[in-house]
């Protein structure tokens, strides 16, 4: 029986100080198939290569992100439609990665502004958005990577809105944040907009990782 090839496709996330929403990285493909078309960063899994290692390699080589700027990485879901790749049967293991500020050639777009992508990458983005929304505030590795060790409440609103597609109810969001292990509401307030009240600041304790 012919064996399927395994590809690692990465939904690469950023939410920098200058961003008002989560953005995902895409870039033009250099090789066939779909040369010149936009796609998520992806690589074929090497023999003996760990998934996280392959994901970091994809982000580094396809988006031009320096290795030191690639933070946490995690696994999401597998796409096994046998005709998703014109080269032959290819399983796609979708991963997530969060990157820190850097300079590079990739395009960064919000979830609601993703253009047509090669392969089934639009489906991957649509499916993983819902999965990421479910992980936000529950998976501490993803949450800390996106939000940071400390963050104003406005950033929590931006993260929730980006992944869920709707603005969260403030009272419900506050209850969610208050229930996260190791996360505390500080006495600090931070002005993030020219008008309006300064935002409450939340911070993870030193022992939380």
Short mmCIF file of the C-alpha atoms (twelve columns), coordinates in Angstrom:
data_MODEL
# 
_entry.id   MODEL 
# 
loop_
_atom_site.group_PDB 
_atom_site.id 
_atom_site.type_symbol 
_atom_site.label_atom_id 
_atom_site.label_alt_id 
_atom_site.label_comp_id 
_atom_site.label_asym_id 
_atom_site.label_seq_id 
_atom_site.Cartn_x 
_atom_site.Cartn_y 
_atom_site.Cartn_z 
_atom_site.pdbx_PDB_model_num 
ATOM 1   C CA . UNK A 1   0.000   0.000  0.000  1 
ATOM 2   C CA . UNK A 2   1.269   3.459  -0.890 1 
ATOM 3   C CA . UNK A 3   2.105   5.419  2.233  1 
ATOM 4   C CA . UNK A 4   0.889   8.949  2.916  1 
ATOM 5   C CA . UNK A 5   3.394   11.740 3.338  1 
ATOM 6   C CA . UNK A 6   3.120   13.831 6.539  1 
ATOM 7   C CA . UNK A 7   3.258   17.605 6.304  1 
ATOM 8   C CA . UNK A 8   3.410   20.085 9.177  1 
ATOM 9   C CA . UNK A 9   1.389   23.247 8.531  1 
ATOM 10  C CA . UNK A 10  1.657   26.010 11.091 1 
ATOM 11  C CA . UNK A 11  -0.854  28.654 12.113 1 
ATOM 12  C CA . UNK A 12  1.717   31.199 13.242 1 
ATOM 13  C CA . UNK A 13  0.329   33.801 15.620 1 
ATOM 14  C CA . UNK A 14  1.496   37.199 16.705 1 
ATOM 15  C CA . UNK A 15  -0.061  39.873 18.896 1 
ATOM 16  C CA . UNK A 16  2.555   42.555 19.304 1 
ATOM 17  C CA . UNK A 17  2.257   45.853 21.154 1 
ATOM 18  C CA . UNK A 18  1.421   47.567 17.864 1 
ATOM 19  C CA . UNK A 19  -1.310  45.040 16.990 1 
ATOM 20  C CA . UNK A 20  -4.921  45.522 17.990 1 
ATOM 21  C CA . UNK A 21  -5.726  41.917 17.049 1 
ATOM 22  C CA . UNK A 22  -4.109  38.515 16.630 1 
ATOM 23  C CA . UNK A 23  -2.491  38.156 13.212 1 
ATOM 24  C CA . UNK A 24  -1.364  35.022 11.375 1 
ATOM 25  C CA . UNK A 25  1.652   34.676 9.119  1 
ATOM 26  C CA . UNK A 26  1.436   33.714 5.441  1 
ATOM 27  C CA . UNK A 27  3.945   33.835 2.593  1 
ATOM 28  C CA . UNK A 28  4.244   33.097 -1.126 1 
ATOM 29  C CA . UNK A 29  5.248   29.553 -2.033 1 
ATOM 30  C CA . UNK A 30  8.591   29.204 -3.772 1 
ATOM 31  C CA . UNK A 31  8.042   25.767 -5.273 1 
ATOM 32  C CA . UNK A 32  5.393   23.700 -7.032 1 
ATOM 33  C CA . UNK A 33  2.603   23.091 -6.537 1 
ATOM 34  C CA . UNK A 34  0.976   26.531 -6.268 1 
ATOM 35  C CA . UNK A 35  4.199   28.483 -6.865 1 
ATOM 36  C CA . UNK A 36  3.684   32.150 -6.054 1 
ATOM 37  C CA . UNK A 37  0.425   31.589 -4.170 1 
ATOM 38  C CA . UNK A 38  0.017   32.513 -0.539 1 
ATOM 39  C CA . UNK A 39  0.058   29.712 2.029  1 
ATOM 40  C CA . UNK A 40  0.633   28.883 5.647  1 
ATOM 41  C CA . UNK A 41  4.228   27.881 6.394  1 
ATOM 42  C CA . UNK A 42  4.564   24.139 5.959  1 
ATOM 43  C CA . UNK A 43  7.237   21.471 5.600  1 
ATOM 44  C CA . UNK A 44  7.324   17.718 5.134  1 
ATOM 45  C CA . UNK A 45  8.103   15.908 8.356  1 
ATOM 46  C CA . UNK A 46  11.647  14.556 8.302  1 
ATOM 47  C CA . UNK A 47  12.495  11.042 9.386  1 
ATOM 48  C CA . UNK A 48  12.877  11.024 13.166 1 
ATOM 49  C CA . UNK A 49  11.920  14.702 13.398 1 
ATOM 50  C CA . UNK A 50  9.677   15.803 16.263 1 
ATOM 51  C CA . UNK A 51  6.533   17.748 15.379 1 
ATOM 52  C CA . UNK A 52  7.593   20.842 17.290 1 
ATOM 53  C CA . UNK A 53  10.988  20.818 15.583 1 
ATOM 54  C CA . UNK A 54  9.333   20.638 12.162 1 
ATOM 55  C CA . UNK A 55  6.935   23.450 13.078 1 
ATOM 56  C CA . UNK A 56  9.800   25.701 14.113 1 
ATOM 57  C CA . UNK A 57  11.635  24.844 10.900 1 
ATOM 58  C CA . UNK A 58  8.571   25.759 8.854  1 
ATOM 59  C CA . UNK A 59  8.159   29.114 10.574 1 
ATOM 60  C CA . UNK A 60  11.851  29.873 10.223 1 
ATOM 61  C CA . UNK A 61  12.297  28.853 6.587  1 
ATOM 62  C CA . UNK A 62  8.934   29.817 5.103  1 
ATOM 63  C CA . UNK A 63  8.112   33.004 7.044  1 
ATOM 64  C CA . UNK A 64  11.664  34.180 7.663  1 
ATOM 65  C CA . UNK A 65  11.196  34.364 11.430 1 
ATOM 66  C CA . UNK A 66  14.495  34.191 13.362 1 
ATOM 67  C CA . UNK A 67  14.794  31.108 15.550 1 
ATOM 68  C CA . UNK A 68  15.098  33.216 18.701 1 
ATOM 69  C CA . UNK A 69  11.760  34.933 17.953 1 
ATOM 70  C CA . UNK A 70  9.809   31.648 17.782 1 
ATOM 71  C CA . UNK A 71  8.202   31.048 21.164 1 
ATOM 72  C CA . UNK A 72  5.767   28.367 22.243 1 
ATOM 73  C CA . UNK A 73  4.570   25.699 19.796 1 
ATOM 74  C CA . UNK A 74  1.670   23.268 20.094 1 
ATOM 75  C CA . UNK A 75  -0.375  20.698 18.166 1 
ATOM 76  C CA . UNK A 76  -3.958  21.271 17.028 1 
ATOM 77  C CA . UNK A 77  -5.548  18.781 14.614 1 
ATOM 78  C CA . UNK A 78  -4.856  16.477 11.642 1 
ATOM 79  C CA . UNK A 79  -6.368  16.874 8.172  1 
ATOM 80  C CA . UNK A 80  -6.483  13.571 6.284  1 
ATOM 81  C CA . UNK A 81  -8.484  14.271 3.118  1 
ATOM 82  C CA . UNK A 82  -6.545  12.112 0.599  1 
ATOM 83  C CA . UNK A 83  -6.732  14.613 -2.281 1 
ATOM 84  C CA . UNK A 84  -5.762  17.753 -0.360 1 
ATOM 85  C CA . UNK A 85  -2.337  17.798 -2.064 1 
ATOM 86  C CA . UNK A 86  -2.013  17.324 -5.851 1 
ATOM 87  C CA . UNK A 87  1.314   15.532 -5.341 1 
ATOM 88  C CA . UNK A 88  -0.390  12.605 -3.638 1 
ATOM 89  C CA . UNK A 89  -1.896  11.504 -0.326 1 
ATOM 90  C CA . UNK A 90  -0.584  13.850 2.378  1 
ATOM 91  C CA . UNK A 91  -1.632  14.091 5.991  1 
ATOM 92  C CA . UNK A 92  -1.435  17.605 7.391  1 
ATOM 93  C CA . UNK A 93  -0.777  18.008 11.095 1 
ATOM 94  C CA . UNK A 94  -1.784  21.561 11.975 1 
ATOM 95  C CA . UNK A 95  0.336   23.197 14.648 1 
ATOM 96  C CA . UNK A 96  0.280   26.600 16.308 1 
ATOM 97  C CA . UNK A 97  3.257   28.810 17.083 1 
ATOM 98  C CA . UNK A 98  3.554   32.241 18.677 1 
ATOM 99  C CA . UNK A 99  6.311   34.615 17.577 1 
ATOM 100 C CA . UNK A 100 7.847   37.656 19.235 1 
ATOM 101 C CA . UNK A 101 8.560   40.967 17.542 1 
ATOM 102 C CA . UNK A 102 11.071  40.779 14.696 1 
ATOM 103 C CA . UNK A 103 11.603  42.026 11.178 1 
ATOM 104 C CA . UNK A 104 10.929  39.684 8.272  1 
ATOM 105 C CA . UNK A 105 9.323   39.268 4.832  1 
ATOM 106 C CA . UNK A 106 6.072   37.495 5.809  1 
ATOM 107 C CA . UNK A 107 2.586   38.944 5.460  1 
ATOM 108 C CA . UNK A 108 0.556   39.151 8.677  1 
ATOM 109 C CA . UNK A 109 -3.219  39.242 8.413  1 
ATOM 110 C CA . UNK A 110 -6.125  39.109 10.833 1 
ATOM 111 C CA . UNK A 111 -8.328  36.017 10.888 1 
ATOM 112 C CA . UNK A 112 -11.205 37.894 9.255  1 
ATOM 113 C CA . UNK A 113 -8.979  39.128 6.420  1 
ATOM 114 C CA . UNK A 114 -7.247  35.918 5.306  1 
ATOM 115 C CA . UNK A 115 -6.982  35.879 1.471  1 
ATOM 116 C CA . UNK A 116 -7.381  32.745 -0.692 1 
ATOM 117 C CA . UNK A 117 -4.594  30.325 0.221  1 
ATOM 118 C CA . UNK A 118 -3.023  27.308 -1.472 1 
ATOM 119 C CA . UNK A 119 -4.024  23.700 -0.715 1 
ATOM 120 C CA . UNK A 120 -6.755  23.516 1.949  1 
ATOM 121 C CA . UNK A 121 -5.100  26.163 4.080  1 
ATOM 122 C CA . UNK A 122 -8.217  28.325 4.315  1 
ATOM 123 C CA . UNK A 123 -10.025 25.364 5.839  1 
ATOM 124 C CA . UNK A 124 -7.108  24.835 8.206  1 
ATOM 125 C CA . UNK A 125 -7.304  28.474 9.328  1 
ATOM 126 C CA . UNK A 126 -11.074 28.328 9.780  1 
ATOM 127 C CA . UNK A 127 -10.961 25.086 11.753 1 
ATOM 128 C CA . UNK A 128 -8.003  25.959 13.944 1 
ATOM 129 C CA . UNK A 129 -9.398  29.392 14.798 1 
ATOM 130 C CA . UNK A 130 -12.198 27.683 16.708 1 
ATOM 131 C CA . UNK A 131 -9.747  25.328 18.395 1 
ATOM 132 C CA . UNK A 132 -7.479  28.196 19.419 1 
ATOM 133 C CA . UNK A 133 -10.479 30.086 20.794 1 
ATOM 134 C CA . UNK A 134 -11.241 27.068 22.960 1 
ATOM 135 C CA . UNK A 135 -7.651  26.943 24.221 1 
ATOM 136 C CA . UNK A 136 -7.370  30.639 25.053 1 
ATOM 137 C CA . UNK A 137 -7.516  31.187 28.842 1 
ATOM 138 C CA . UNK A 138 -7.447  27.393 29.366 1 
ATOM 139 C CA . UNK A 139 -4.095  26.322 27.910 1 
ATOM 140 C CA . UNK A 140 -1.599  28.360 29.943 1 
ATOM 141 C CA . UNK A 141 1.236   27.852 27.457 1 
ATOM 142 C CA . UNK A 142 -0.745  29.400 24.596 1 
ATOM 143 C CA . UNK A 143 -2.325  32.028 26.822 1 
ATOM 144 C CA . UNK A 144 0.969   33.258 28.265 1 
ATOM 145 C CA . UNK A 145 2.647   33.222 24.857 1 
ATOM 146 C CA . UNK A 146 -0.065  35.463 23.383 1 
ATOM 147 C CA . UNK A 147 -0.909  37.676 26.345 1 
ATOM 148 C CA . UNK A 148 2.507   37.960 27.976 1 
ATOM 149 C CA . UNK A 149 3.493   37.684 31.630 1 
ATOM 150 C CA . UNK A 150 1.407   40.778 32.325 1 
ATOM 151 C CA . UNK A 151 -1.161  42.535 30.198 1 
ATOM 152 C CA . UNK A 152 -3.868  45.209 30.324 1 
ATOM 153 C CA . UNK A 153 -7.496  44.125 30.208 1 
ATOM 154 C CA . UNK A 154 -7.803  45.678 26.762 1 
ATOM 155 C CA . UNK A 155 -5.327  43.115 25.438 1 
ATOM 156 C CA . UNK A 156 -7.481  40.316 26.840 1 
ATOM 157 C CA . UNK A 157 -10.444 41.807 24.992 1 
ATOM 158 C CA . UNK A 158 -8.443  41.994 21.744 1 
ATOM 159 C CA . UNK A 159 -7.289  38.369 22.045 1 
ATOM 160 C CA . UNK A 160 -10.785 37.051 22.742 1 
ATOM 161 C CA . UNK A 161 -12.342 39.119 19.964 1 
ATOM 162 C CA . UNK A 162 -9.740  37.959 17.416 1 
ATOM 163 C CA . UNK A 163 -10.133 34.259 18.120 1 
ATOM 164 C CA . UNK A 164 -13.870 34.085 18.882 1 
ATOM 165 C CA . UNK A 165 -14.904 36.600 16.227 1 
ATOM 166 C CA . UNK A 166 -17.112 38.511 18.676 1 
ATOM 167 C CA . UNK A 167 -16.348 40.973 21.454 1 
ATOM 168 C CA . UNK A 168 -16.560 39.308 24.889 1 
ATOM 169 C CA . UNK A 169 -18.894 40.389 27.664 1 
ATOM 170 C CA . UNK A 170 -16.664 42.313 30.114 1 
ATOM 171 C CA . UNK A 171 -18.107 40.692 33.246 1 
ATOM 172 C CA . UNK A 172 -17.755 37.187 31.813 1 
ATOM 173 C CA . UNK A 173 -14.192 37.897 30.684 1 
ATOM 174 C CA . UNK A 174 -13.252 39.195 34.130 1 
ATOM 175 C CA . UNK A 175 -14.619 36.034 35.733 1 
ATOM 176 C CA . UNK A 176 -12.688 33.907 33.241 1 
ATOM 177 C CA . UNK A 177 -9.438  35.738 33.965 1 
ATOM 178 C CA . UNK A 178 -9.977  35.553 37.721 1 
ATOM 179 C CA . UNK A 179 -10.316 31.755 37.496 1 
ATOM 180 C CA . UNK A 180 -6.986  31.195 35.692 1 
ATOM 181 C CA . UNK A 181 -4.413  29.571 38.030 1 
ATOM 182 C CA . UNK A 182 -1.586  31.954 38.879 1 
ATOM 183 C CA . UNK A 183 -3.160  34.993 37.178 1 
ATOM 184 C CA . UNK A 184 -3.942  37.936 39.426 1 
ATOM 185 C CA . UNK A 185 -5.502  41.334 39.009 1 
ATOM 186 C CA . UNK A 186 -2.883  43.870 40.067 1 
ATOM 187 C CA . UNK A 187 -3.470  47.285 41.546 1 
ATOM 188 C CA . UNK A 188 -1.914  48.903 38.487 1 
ATOM 189 C CA . UNK A 189 -3.833  50.643 35.745 1 
ATOM 190 C CA . UNK A 190 -2.325  51.359 32.340 1 
ATOM 191 C CA . UNK A 191 -3.419  53.923 29.787 1 
ATOM 192 C CA . UNK A 192 -3.538  52.265 26.370 1 
ATOM 193 C CA . UNK A 193 -5.756  54.771 24.572 1 
ATOM 194 C CA . UNK A 194 -5.735  58.541 24.376 1 
ATOM 195 C CA . UNK A 195 -9.232  58.706 25.847 1 
ATOM 196 C CA . UNK A 196 -11.113 56.663 28.411 1 
ATOM 197 C CA . UNK A 197 -10.096 55.164 31.746 1 
ATOM 198 C CA . UNK A 198 -6.754  53.404 32.137 1 
ATOM 199 C CA . UNK A 199 -7.066  49.622 31.852 1 
ATOM 200 C CA . UNK A 200 -6.693  47.173 34.722 1 
ATOM 201 C CA . UNK A 201 -3.461  45.151 34.514 1 
ATOM 202 C CA . UNK A 202 -3.375  41.376 35.041 1 
ATOM 203 C CA . UNK A 203 -0.167  39.454 35.787 1 
ATOM 204 C CA . UNK A 204 0.940   35.858 36.157 1 
ATOM 205 C CA . UNK A 205 2.778   34.905 39.334 1 
ATOM 206 C CA . UNK A 206 6.505   34.224 39.160 1 
ATOM 207 C CA . UNK A 207 6.041   30.478 39.705 1 
ATOM 208 C CA . UNK A 208 3.645   29.990 36.797 1 
ATOM 209 C CA . UNK A 209 5.188   28.751 33.528 1 
# 
